[in-house]
Tab-separated table of C-alpha atoms and ligand atoms in Angstrom:
chain	number	residue	atom	x	y	z
A	1	MET	CA	-39.366	5.332	6.803
A	2	THR	CA	-37.821	4.110	3.544
A	3	GLU	CA	-36.613	0.666	2.573
A	4	TYR	CA	-33.040	1.790	1.961
A	5	ASP	CA	-30.798	4.553	3.235
A	6	LEU	CA	-29.339	5.037	-0.195
A	7	ILE	CA	-29.653	3.760	-3.736
A	8	ILE	CA	-26.940	4.030	-6.362
A	9	LYS	CA	-28.711	3.977	-9.699
A	10	LYS	CA	-27.648	2.879	-13.165
A	11	GLY	CA	-23.940	2.476	-12.530
A	12	GLN	CA	-21.735	-0.056	-14.308
A	13	ILE	CA	-20.752	-2.334	-11.434
A	14	VAL	CA	-17.214	-3.664	-11.742
A	15	THR	CA	-16.025	-6.751	-9.909
A	16	GLU	CA	-12.834	-8.765	-10.209
A	17	SER	CA	-14.550	-11.025	-12.735
A	18	GLY	CA	-16.614	-8.722	-14.913
A	19	SER	CA	-19.039	-5.831	-15.042
A	20	TYR	CA	-22.785	-5.274	-15.395
A	21	LYS	CA	-25.307	-2.481	-15.059
A	22	ALA	CA	-27.500	-2.536	-11.907
A	23	ASP	CA	-28.801	-0.531	-8.970
A	24	ILE	CA	-27.410	-1.000	-5.470
A	25	GLY	CA	-29.524	-0.620	-2.336
A	26	ILE	CA	-27.732	0.230	0.900
A	27	MET	CA	-29.088	-0.043	4.423
A	28	ASN	CA	-27.285	0.190	7.780
A	29	GLU	CA	-23.824	0.479	6.155
A	30	LYS	CA	-24.268	-2.690	4.048
A	31	ILE	CA	-25.208	-3.567	0.507
A	32	VAL	CA	-28.608	-5.190	0.945
A	33	VAL	CA	-29.787	-5.561	-2.635
A	34	ILE	CA	-28.384	-5.488	-6.169
A	35	SER	CA	-31.096	-5.307	-8.769
A	36	ARG	CA	-31.724	-4.303	-12.394
A	37	SER	CA	-33.925	-1.484	-11.216
A	38	LEU	CA	-34.879	-0.238	-7.771
A	39	PRO	CA	-37.655	2.354	-7.275
A	40	ALA	CA	-36.073	5.724	-6.501
A	41	GLY	CA	-38.723	6.381	-3.849
A	42	ALA	CA	-37.494	3.429	-1.793
A	43	ALA	CA	-34.522	5.349	-0.425
A	44	GLU	CA	-33.816	8.547	1.485
A	45	GLU	CA	-31.095	9.426	-0.990
A	46	VAL	CA	-30.442	8.419	-4.580
A	47	ILE	CA	-27.145	8.868	-6.393
A	48	ASP	CA	-27.292	8.726	-10.155
A	49	ALA	CA	-24.254	6.836	-11.417
A	50	SER	CA	-25.279	6.588	-15.063
A	51	GLY	CA	-22.293	6.570	-17.371
A	52	LYS	CA	-19.972	5.855	-14.459
A	53	LEU	CA	-18.266	2.808	-12.979
A	54	VAL	CA	-19.109	1.561	-9.506
A	55	MET	CA	-16.144	-0.241	-7.991
A	56	PRO	CA	-15.397	-1.655	-4.543
A	57	GLY	CA	-13.463	0.947	-2.554
A	58	GLY	CA	-9.707	0.820	-2.931
A	59	ILE	CA	-7.708	-0.942	-0.223
A	60	ASP	CA	-4.192	0.348	0.306
A	61	VAL	CA	-2.441	-2.246	2.446
A	62	HIS	CA	0.765	-0.238	2.807
A	63	VAL	CA	0.706	3.234	4.351
A	64	HIS	CA	2.845	4.900	7.010
A	65	LEU	CA	0.834	7.744	8.552
A	66	GLN	CA	2.536	9.945	11.153
A	67	LEU	CA	5.523	7.583	11.171
A	68	PRO	CA	8.585	8.716	13.127
A	69	PHE	CA	11.273	7.900	10.561
A	70	SER	CA	14.470	9.269	9.033
A	71	GLY	CA	14.767	11.868	11.800
A	72	SER	CA	11.286	13.283	11.085
A	73	VAL	CA	7.620	12.277	11.268
A	74	SER	CA	5.733	11.574	8.066
A	75	ALA	CA	3.540	14.559	7.292
A	76	ASP	CA	0.181	12.905	6.684
A	77	ASP	CA	-1.229	11.922	10.068
A	78	PHE	CA	-4.105	9.480	10.614
A	79	GLU	CA	-6.643	12.211	10.047
A	80	ASN	CA	-5.300	13.861	6.961
A	81	GLY	CA	-3.887	10.659	5.474
A	82	THR	CA	-7.265	8.931	5.644
A	83	LYS	CA	-8.997	12.028	4.257
A	84	ALA	CA	-6.543	11.924	1.349
A	85	ALA	CA	-7.273	8.220	0.886
A	86	ALA	CA	-11.016	8.909	0.709
A	87	CYS	CA	-10.494	11.676	-1.849
A	88	GLY	CA	-8.619	9.200	-4.036
A	89	GLY	CA	-11.197	6.411	-3.861
A	90	VAL	CA	-9.546	4.386	-1.094
A	91	THR	CA	-11.846	3.187	1.694
A	92	THR	CA	-9.479	1.020	3.754
A	93	VAL	CA	-5.834	1.469	4.703
A	94	LEU	CA	-3.471	-0.799	6.588
A	95	ASP	CA	-0.713	0.880	8.590
A	96	PHE	CA	1.963	-0.610	10.849
A	97	ALA	CA	2.489	-1.042	14.576
A	98	ILE	CA	6.246	-1.401	14.931
A	99	GLN	CA	7.465	-3.333	17.972
A	100	SER	CA	10.116	-1.605	20.085
A	101	LYS	CA	12.938	-4.007	20.855
A	102	GLY	CA	12.418	-5.599	24.265
A	103	ASP	CA	8.705	-4.713	24.357
A	104	PRO	CA	5.713	-6.877	23.493
A	105	ILE	CA	4.207	-6.484	20.037
A	106	MET	CA	0.854	-5.692	21.631
A	107	ALA	CA	2.330	-2.610	23.323
A	108	ALA	CA	3.037	-1.191	19.864
A	109	VAL	CA	-0.436	-2.141	18.670
A	110	GLU	CA	-2.097	-0.406	21.587
A	111	ALA	CA	0.064	2.696	21.169
A	112	ARG	CA	-0.721	2.905	17.474
A	113	ARG	CA	-4.454	2.462	18.082
A	114	ALA	CA	-4.333	5.259	20.638
A	115	GLU	CA	-2.899	7.505	17.920
A	116	ALA	CA	-5.276	6.407	15.187
A	117	ASP	CA	-8.696	5.395	16.478
A	118	SER	CA	-10.148	8.846	17.111
A	119	LYS	CA	-8.642	10.358	13.962
A	120	VAL	CA	-9.294	7.956	11.119
A	121	CYS	CA	-11.935	8.967	8.582
A	122	ILE	CA	-12.194	5.563	6.859
A	123	ASP	CA	-11.695	2.013	8.149
A	124	TYR	CA	-8.177	0.940	8.922
A	125	GLY	CA	-6.167	-1.974	10.198
A	126	LEU	CA	-2.633	-2.604	11.362
A	127	HIS	CA	0.141	-4.994	10.495
A	128	ALA	CA	2.507	-5.856	13.334
A	129	ALA	CA	6.172	-5.222	12.526
A	130	ILE	CA	8.432	-7.662	14.371
A	131	THR	CA	11.794	-6.221	15.355
A	132	ASP	CA	12.730	-8.633	18.145
A	133	TRP	CA	12.588	-12.414	18.372
A	134	ASN	CA	12.600	-14.291	21.666
A	135	ASP	CA	10.338	-16.727	23.528
A	136	GLU	CA	7.891	-13.960	24.453
A	137	THR	CA	7.590	-12.731	20.867
A	138	GLN	CA	7.092	-16.262	19.637
A	139	ALA	CA	4.359	-16.847	22.193
A	140	GLU	CA	2.703	-13.558	21.236
A	141	ILE	CA	2.209	-14.402	17.573
A	142	LYS	CA	-0.985	-16.384	18.120
A	143	GLN	CA	-2.329	-13.721	20.478
A	144	VAL	CA	-1.726	-10.966	17.906
A	145	ILE	CA	-3.419	-13.012	15.186
A	146	ASP	CA	-6.377	-13.767	17.458
A	147	TYR	CA	-6.643	-10.052	18.214
A	148	GLY	CA	-7.249	-9.379	14.506
A	149	ILE	CA	-3.773	-8.778	13.139
A	150	PRO	CA	-2.838	-11.791	11.032
A	151	THR	CA	-0.200	-10.023	8.923
A	152	PHE	CA	3.307	-9.186	10.092
A	153	LYS	CA	6.122	-7.185	8.611
A	154	MET	CA	9.861	-7.646	8.876
A	155	PHE	CA	12.538	-5.336	7.587
A	156	MET	CA	15.754	-6.841	6.221
A	157	ILE	CA	17.383	-3.382	6.569
A	158	TYR	CA	17.101	-0.377	8.925
A	159	LYS	CA	19.733	-1.251	11.536
A	160	ASN	CA	19.844	2.326	12.787
A	161	GLU	CA	16.104	2.491	13.405
A	162	GLY	CA	16.359	-0.738	15.437
A	163	TRP	CA	13.882	-2.375	13.064
A	164	MET	CA	16.115	-4.836	11.236
A	165	ALA	CA	15.351	-8.559	11.346
A	166	ASP	CA	18.133	-11.035	10.543
A	167	ASP	CA	17.612	-14.255	8.629
A	168	ALA	CA	17.160	-16.359	11.756
A	169	MET	CA	14.366	-14.078	12.931
A	170	LEU	CA	12.712	-14.171	9.542
A	171	PHE	CA	12.996	-17.949	9.427
A	172	SER	CA	11.544	-18.344	12.939
A	173	ALA	CA	8.704	-15.903	12.317
A	174	LEU	CA	7.746	-17.652	9.061
A	175	GLU	CA	7.629	-20.956	10.944
A	176	GLU	CA	5.533	-19.590	13.786
A	177	THR	CA	3.058	-17.536	11.743
A	178	ALA	CA	2.478	-20.522	9.437
A	179	LYS	CA	1.134	-22.483	12.418
A	180	HIS	CA	-1.621	-19.917	13.013
A	181	GLY	CA	-2.500	-18.718	9.509
A	182	GLY	CA	-0.465	-15.506	9.550
A	183	HIS	CA	1.876	-14.188	6.893
A	184	ILE	CA	5.135	-12.269	6.892
A	185	GLY	CA	5.481	-9.192	4.703
A	186	VAL	CA	9.083	-8.436	4.030
A	187	HIS	CA	11.027	-5.320	3.069
A	188	ALA	CA	13.711	-7.083	1.058
A	189	GLU	CA	17.088	-5.400	0.525
A	190	SER	CA	20.591	-6.816	1.157
A	191	VAL	CA	21.772	-4.821	4.111
A	192	PHE	CA	25.499	-5.573	4.141
A	193	VAL	CA	26.119	-4.980	0.455
A	194	LEU	CA	23.913	-1.897	0.662
A	195	ASP	CA	25.883	-0.460	3.574
A	196	MET	CA	29.158	-1.087	1.795
A	197	LEU	CA	27.897	0.641	-1.374
A	198	ILE	CA	26.465	3.554	0.614
A	199	ASP	CA	29.891	4.069	2.233
A	200	ARG	CA	31.521	3.864	-1.181
A	201	TYR	CA	29.275	6.524	-2.749
A	202	ALA	CA	29.453	8.696	0.350
A	203	GLN	CA	33.125	9.284	-0.540
A	204	GLU	CA	31.903	11.095	-3.670
A	205	LYS	CA	28.594	12.458	-2.460
A	206	GLU	CA	29.149	15.981	-3.819
A	207	LYS	CA	29.813	14.572	-7.266
A	208	TRP	CA	26.649	12.451	-7.414
A	209	GLY	CA	24.119	14.360	-5.297
A	210	ALA	CA	20.772	12.557	-5.001
A	211	TYR	CA	21.750	10.179	-7.809
A	212	ALA	CA	24.010	8.439	-5.285
A	213	HIS	CA	20.805	7.114	-3.701
A	214	THR	CA	20.201	4.947	-6.755
A	215	LEU	CA	23.870	4.159	-7.416
A	216	SER	CA	24.178	2.742	-3.910
A	217	ARG	CA	21.036	0.578	-4.209
A	218	PRO	CA	21.326	-1.380	-7.455
A	219	GLY	CA	18.543	-3.781	-8.414
A	220	TYR	CA	20.498	-6.844	-7.325
A	221	THR	CA	20.363	-5.674	-3.710
A	222	GLU	CA	16.615	-6.173	-3.785
A	223	GLU	CA	16.672	-9.278	-5.973
A	224	GLU	CA	19.117	-11.111	-3.727
A	225	ALA	CA	17.108	-10.355	-0.585
A	226	ILE	CA	13.852	-11.455	-2.239
A	227	ILE	CA	15.455	-14.732	-3.317
A	228	ARG	CA	16.761	-15.280	0.222
A	229	ALA	CA	13.411	-14.535	1.859
A	230	ILE	CA	11.688	-16.858	-0.616
A	231	LYS	CA	14.130	-19.620	0.351
A	232	TRP	CA	13.165	-19.239	4.019
A	233	ALA	CA	9.478	-19.379	3.085
A	234	GLU	CA	10.112	-22.461	0.959
A	235	VAL	CA	11.866	-24.449	3.664
A	236	THR	CA	9.596	-23.366	6.522
A	237	GLY	CA	6.292	-23.590	4.624
A	238	GLY	CA	5.532	-20.054	5.790
A	239	GLN	CA	3.523	-17.560	3.752
A	240	LEU	CA	5.544	-14.634	2.453
A	241	TYR	CA	4.412	-11.318	0.987
A	242	ILE	CA	7.004	-9.117	-0.725
A	243	VAL	CA	6.156	-5.489	-0.003
A	244	HIS	CA	6.961	-2.635	-2.392
A	245	MET	CA	8.701	-4.830	-4.979
A	246	SER	CA	10.640	-2.560	-7.311
A	247	THR	CA	12.656	-4.866	-9.577
A	248	GLY	CA	12.070	-7.058	-12.595
A	249	GLY	CA	14.458	-9.581	-11.051
A	250	GLY	CA	12.230	-9.707	-7.979
A	251	ALA	CA	9.212	-10.421	-10.176
A	252	GLU	CA	11.145	-13.233	-11.898
A	253	ALA	CA	12.065	-14.714	-8.518
A	254	VAL	CA	8.435	-14.612	-7.357
A	255	HIS	CA	7.324	-16.153	-10.643
A	256	SER	CA	9.648	-19.134	-10.377
A	257	ALA	CA	8.979	-19.600	-6.652
A	258	LYS	CA	5.239	-19.781	-7.332
A	259	GLU	CA	5.876	-22.374	-10.020
A	260	ARG	CA	7.684	-24.456	-7.372
A	261	GLY	CA	4.663	-24.128	-5.086
A	262	VAL	CA	6.145	-21.650	-2.600
A	263	ARG	CA	3.494	-19.606	-0.794
A	264	VAL	CA	4.655	-16.179	-1.916
A	265	TYR	CA	2.740	-13.074	-3.000
A	266	ALA	CA	4.000	-9.691	-4.123
A	267	GLU	CA	2.985	-6.047	-4.081
A	268	THR	CA	4.267	-3.211	-6.205
A	269	CYS	CA	3.527	0.530	-6.119
A	270	PRO	CA	2.721	3.190	-8.741
A	271	GLN	CA	6.161	4.817	-8.357
A	272	TYR	CA	7.918	1.629	-9.488
A	273	LEU	CA	5.619	1.287	-12.471
A	274	LEU	CA	5.631	4.898	-13.622
A	275	LEU	CA	8.971	6.475	-12.675
A	276	ASP	CA	12.584	5.526	-13.216
A	277	ASP	CA	15.825	6.528	-11.551
A	278	GLU	CA	16.538	9.368	-13.974
A	279	VAL	CA	14.374	11.396	-11.564
A	280	PHE	CA	17.348	11.585	-9.194
A	281	LYS	CA	19.277	13.637	-11.747
A	282	GLY	CA	16.778	16.500	-11.632
A	283	GLU	CA	17.124	19.636	-9.543
A	284	ASN	CA	14.690	18.199	-6.976
A	285	GLY	CA	15.857	14.644	-7.368
A	286	HIS	CA	16.181	14.184	-3.620
A	287	LEU	CA	12.387	14.489	-3.225
A	288	TYR	CA	11.938	11.121	-4.938
A	289	ALA	CA	14.097	9.169	-2.485
A	290	THR	CA	12.226	6.158	-1.185
A	291	CYS	CA	13.428	2.878	0.019
A	292	PRO	CA	13.650	0.818	-2.138
A	293	GLN	CA	14.139	3.520	-4.734
A	294	VAL	CA	12.603	3.615	-8.188
A	295	LYS	CA	14.609	1.544	-10.626
A	296	LYS	CA	15.174	1.231	-14.399
A	297	PRO	CA	12.609	1.219	-17.242
A	298	HIS	CA	13.151	-2.525	-17.778
A	299	ASP	CA	12.159	-3.093	-14.141
A	300	SER	CA	8.923	-1.172	-14.636
A	301	GLU	CA	8.202	-3.168	-17.782
A	302	ARG	CA	8.631	-6.458	-15.950
A	303	LEU	CA	6.425	-5.252	-13.085
A	304	TRP	CA	3.670	-4.253	-15.505
A	305	LYS	CA	3.943	-7.708	-17.049
A	306	GLY	CA	3.688	-9.162	-13.538
A	307	LEU	CA	0.441	-7.297	-12.908
A	308	LEU	CA	-1.018	-8.593	-16.136
A	309	ASN	CA	0.093	-12.229	-15.757
A	310	GLY	CA	-0.455	-12.632	-12.006
A	311	ASP	CA	3.136	-12.620	-10.728
A	312	VAL	CA	2.205	-9.480	-8.769
A	313	GLN	CA	-1.147	-9.594	-7.024
A	314	VAL	CA	-1.418	-6.277	-5.198
A	315	ILE	CA	-0.913	-2.589	-5.934
A	316	ALA	CA	-0.344	-0.502	-2.796
A	317	THR	CA	1.447	2.787	-2.256
A	318	ASP	CA	3.923	2.730	0.655
A	319	THR	CA	2.659	6.246	1.375
A	320	CYS	CA	5.187	7.896	3.674
A	321	THR	CA	4.792	11.582	3.023
A	322	PHE	CA	7.643	14.012	3.501
A	323	ASN	CA	7.217	17.591	2.343
A	324	THR	CA	9.913	19.733	0.727
A	325	GLU	CA	10.945	21.238	4.057
A	326	GLN	CA	11.429	17.802	5.585
A	327	LYS	CA	13.270	16.557	2.515
A	328	ALA	CA	15.557	19.605	2.667
A	329	ALA	CA	17.218	18.025	5.702
A	330	TRP	CA	19.445	16.126	3.281
A	331	LYS	CA	21.604	19.237	2.633
A	332	GLY	CA	23.386	17.494	-0.207
A	333	ASP	CA	24.058	14.224	1.610
A	334	PHE	CA	22.006	11.394	0.075
A	335	ARG	CA	22.253	9.393	3.326
A	336	LYS	CA	20.156	11.980	5.147
A	337	ILE	CA	17.129	12.208	2.862
A	338	PRO	CA	13.888	11.209	4.631
A	339	PHE	CA	12.740	8.222	2.583
A	340	GLY	CA	9.198	8.179	1.280
A	341	MET	CA	6.575	9.986	-0.780
A	342	PRO	CA	2.833	10.616	-0.903
A	343	GLY	CA	0.692	8.143	-2.841
A	344	VAL	CA	-2.589	6.915	-1.396
A	345	GLU	CA	-4.626	9.755	-2.908
A	346	THR	CA	-3.449	9.189	-6.465
A	347	MET	CA	-3.154	5.388	-6.661
A	348	ILE	CA	-6.567	4.596	-8.194
A	349	PRO	CA	-6.735	7.429	-10.742
A	350	LEU	CA	-3.092	6.932	-11.787
A	351	MET	CA	-3.526	3.209	-12.194
A	352	TYR	CA	-6.735	3.747	-14.148
A	353	THR	CA	-5.142	6.245	-16.536
A	354	GLU	CA	-1.851	4.435	-16.962
A	355	GLY	CA	-2.926	0.833	-16.451
A	356	VAL	CA	-6.412	0.657	-17.947
A	357	GLY	CA	-5.966	3.573	-20.337
A	358	LYS	CA	-2.538	2.704	-21.724
A	359	ARG	CA	-1.313	-0.728	-20.643
A	360	GLY	CA	-4.134	-3.130	-21.366
A	361	LEU	CA	-5.173	-3.727	-17.755
A	362	SER	CA	-8.905	-4.437	-17.637
A	363	VAL	CA	-11.041	-2.547	-15.131
A	364	SER	CA	-11.692	-5.875	-13.427
A	365	GLN	CA	-7.955	-6.449	-13.079
A	366	LEU	CA	-7.637	-2.985	-11.586
A	367	VAL	CA	-10.354	-3.856	-9.053
A	368	ALA	CA	-8.644	-7.154	-8.259
A	369	LEU	CA	-5.233	-5.542	-7.757
A	370	THR	CA	-6.361	-2.557	-5.703
A	371	SER	CA	-9.280	-4.019	-3.775
A	372	THR	CA	-10.375	-7.645	-4.042
A	373	ASN	CA	-6.964	-9.344	-3.837
A	374	PRO	CA	-5.865	-7.194	-0.874
A	375	ALA	CA	-9.167	-7.956	0.881
A	376	LYS	CA	-8.682	-11.700	0.358
A	377	LEU	CA	-4.982	-11.813	1.239
A	378	PHE	CA	-5.323	-9.621	4.311
A	379	GLY	CA	-8.387	-11.269	5.859
A	380	MET	CA	-11.120	-8.730	5.038
A	381	TYR	CA	-13.089	-10.450	2.273
A	382	PRO	CA	-16.017	-10.335	1.527
A	383	GLU	CA	-16.889	-7.449	3.888
A	384	LYS	CA	-14.320	-5.425	1.968
A	385	GLY	CA	-13.180	-5.674	-1.665
A	386	SER	CA	-16.509	-6.934	-2.940
A	387	ILE	CA	-19.824	-5.708	-4.332
A	388	THR	CA	-22.209	-8.386	-3.110
A	389	VAL	CA	-25.218	-8.478	-0.835
A	390	GLY	CA	-23.911	-8.421	2.732
A	391	SER	CA	-20.660	-6.581	1.939
A	392	ASP	CA	-19.847	-3.243	3.518
A	393	ALA	CA	-21.015	-0.413	1.256
A	394	ASP	CA	-17.449	0.741	0.588
A	395	LEU	CA	-17.811	1.970	-2.964
A	396	VAL	CA	-16.297	4.312	-5.502
A	397	ILE	CA	-18.330	5.897	-8.235
A	398	PHE	CA	-15.680	6.493	-10.834
A	399	ASP	CA	-15.988	8.941	-13.717
A	400	GLN	CA	-13.945	7.436	-16.569
A	401	GLU	CA	-14.259	10.593	-18.643
A	402	LYS	CA	-13.082	13.128	-16.106
A	403	LYS	CA	-9.857	14.866	-17.072
A	404	VAL	CA	-7.607	16.052	-14.262
A	405	THR	CA	-4.157	17.569	-14.330
A	406	LEU	CA	-2.431	16.509	-11.130
A	407	HIS	CA	-1.170	19.319	-8.926
A	408	ALA	CA	-0.018	18.822	-5.351
A	409	ALA	CA	-1.779	22.045	-4.424
A	410	ASP	CA	-5.166	20.563	-5.391
A	411	LEU	CA	-4.749	17.405	-3.339
A	412	GLN	CA	-5.761	16.719	0.251
A	413	THR	CA	-2.356	15.313	1.264
A	414	ASN	CA	-0.153	17.454	3.485
A	415	CYS	CA	2.563	17.169	0.872
A	416	ASP	CA	3.489	20.308	-1.044
A	417	TRP	CA	4.942	18.368	-3.982
A	418	SER	CA	3.832	15.385	-6.017
A	419	PRO	CA	5.963	12.814	-7.853
A	420	PHE	CA	3.325	13.081	-10.583
A	421	GLU	CA	3.000	16.866	-10.763
A	422	GLY	CA	1.483	17.931	-14.072
A	423	TRP	CA	0.495	14.400	-15.147
A	424	GLU	CA	-2.683	14.325	-17.214
A	425	LEU	CA	-5.250	11.889	-15.887
A	426	VAL	CA	-8.353	10.594	-17.613
A	427	GLY	CA	-10.659	9.100	-14.980
A	428	TYR	CA	-11.130	10.192	-11.384
A	429	PRO	CA	-13.331	9.199	-8.426
A	430	ALA	CA	-16.559	11.189	-8.360
A	431	VAL	CA	-17.916	9.799	-5.073
A	432	THR	CA	-16.272	7.694	-2.378
A	433	MET	CA	-18.475	5.924	0.133
A	434	SER	CA	-17.385	4.262	3.348
A	435	ARG	CA	-19.959	1.903	4.870
A	436	GLY	CA	-22.736	3.729	3.048
A	437	LYS	CA	-21.625	7.220	4.009
A	438	VAL	CA	-20.351	9.585	1.336
A	439	VAL	CA	-16.870	10.629	2.473
A	440	ALA	CA	-15.546	12.353	-0.642
A	441	ARG	CA	-16.975	14.088	-3.698
A	442	ASP	CA	-14.926	15.188	-6.710
A	443	GLY	CA	-11.663	14.915	-4.829
A	444	LYS	CA	-12.856	16.832	-1.756
A	445	PHE	CA	-13.353	15.308	1.671
A	446	VAL	CA	-16.919	15.530	3.002
A	447	GLY	CA	-16.808	12.874	5.717
A	448	GLU	CA	-16.320	12.931	9.442
A	449	VAL	CA	-13.179	12.709	11.543
A	450	GLY	CA	-13.185	9.548	13.677
A	451	TYR	CA	-15.809	7.784	11.525
A	452	GLY	CA	-13.342	5.030	10.550
A	453	LYS	CA	-13.228	1.786	12.528
A	454	PHE	CA	-10.346	-0.447	13.469
A	455	LEU	CA	-10.675	-3.684	11.475
A	456	LYS	CA	-10.143	-6.991	13.201
A	457	ARG	CA	-8.992	-9.196	10.365
A	458	ARG	CA	-9.031	-12.966	9.908
A	459	ALA	CA	-6.127	-15.367	9.481
A	460	TYR	CA	-5.451	-17.736	6.563
A	461	GLY	CA	-5.755	-15.035	3.886
A	462	LYS	CA	-4.871	-16.361	0.442
A	463	LEU	CA	-5.774	-16.054	-3.240
B	501	URP	O1	10.817	4.983	1.796
B	501	URP	C1	10.016	4.324	2.414
B	501	URP	N1	9.547	3.243	1.867
B	501	URP	N2	9.620	4.695	3.641
B	501	URP	C2	8.807	3.932	4.509
B	501	URP	C3	9.488	2.787	5.196
B	501	URP	C4	9.508	1.544	4.367
B	501	URP	O2	10.557	0.971	4.151
B	501	URP	O3	8.461	1.064	3.922
B	502	ZN	ZN1	9.807	-0.859	3.441
B	503	ZN	ZN1	6.631	0.921	3.791
């Protein structure tokens, strides 16, 4: 009988506020000791992390696994999507239970758990997406929060899916969630202007091809909706979280709202930082269609600035994988492209290479943006997002020297293409550990299907 199940030796431990060299002792899924030197004989297993970083596992608060959407179902299901997450250094994902109009929110939560619980390979939680607002929904908010889902999502678009929330719903939900310590995440785009522009470009769809997707969704359609949502948060006192923010104008709006004391936070994704809408001009431009779509280089620049100065607090991926066969359903009509792309597997290494390697992000900022801030904002800290005694042993041993050329074929995702195909990375996860169990090594899954647990999260998350 040994003192620890596992010791990680000689790694450079990175937290949101700094880094230091130490050994970590793990017992019964938890970090139980952090010390300058632990005797190797005190554990059943020892992992040598010398020369490598040890970071809290990544937390991707925005994934859509096996989502019925755009006439298809996203290709990474709860099993493969969480395997892919593990391979990329992510140890927690948050997906969505989307209310069906007329039904209770909890019906969607139970249905989603029935799909996910036996499949997930790392820990996961759910946001509740509100698509209906009536007395029953209002009364359910506290119940959903008490159940362990303190974060909600509302879509300002998607009429056809039956998901769209109007301003009155958004206003009411901000008011109600504020009473119980919840927050509203919002997909912000201006639906009426968008629909008008989509109709306009549909007249010339053969001329523009996939580029019509970006022509019909100019930056101001996101900026205006963000400003509107912020106004409702300001007057209700509700807490707002802008999901997948893609515009510089959005970042400016969040910046000035925060200066006025509005309770608003924002997330962006690697695609908005690293790609621009020229991608739609390529032969396979339709593959890149997401919603909101990638914007202009000046938008990316402003988002990078936002990560560095605190306007943007979270990096997530909006993983919603559609393979080339699914994307082919567009048949030349930009309105029919399934929206979404893979992402969870490449978030940490891409952000390390591009953010830490090239953009002046410190490793601690990377940890804050991809792990600690999400844990705090989404009610999981300090069990998740932290390397301290008592935290879950969700850890990534990260090899800063490892060179990888990204190829979809080498990844775990069910996607047969990658938006970052051929990109040269420097730095990749060597080992991913979920509650003390090694779940991935060198980009390959070695864990167990169904090992992941549903996370009951706490209310009043903030930074
Ligand atoms: O294109 C995307 N983002 N697909 C997923 C649905 C959403 O809006 O997040
Ligand atoms: Zn969205
Ligand atoms: Zn999404």
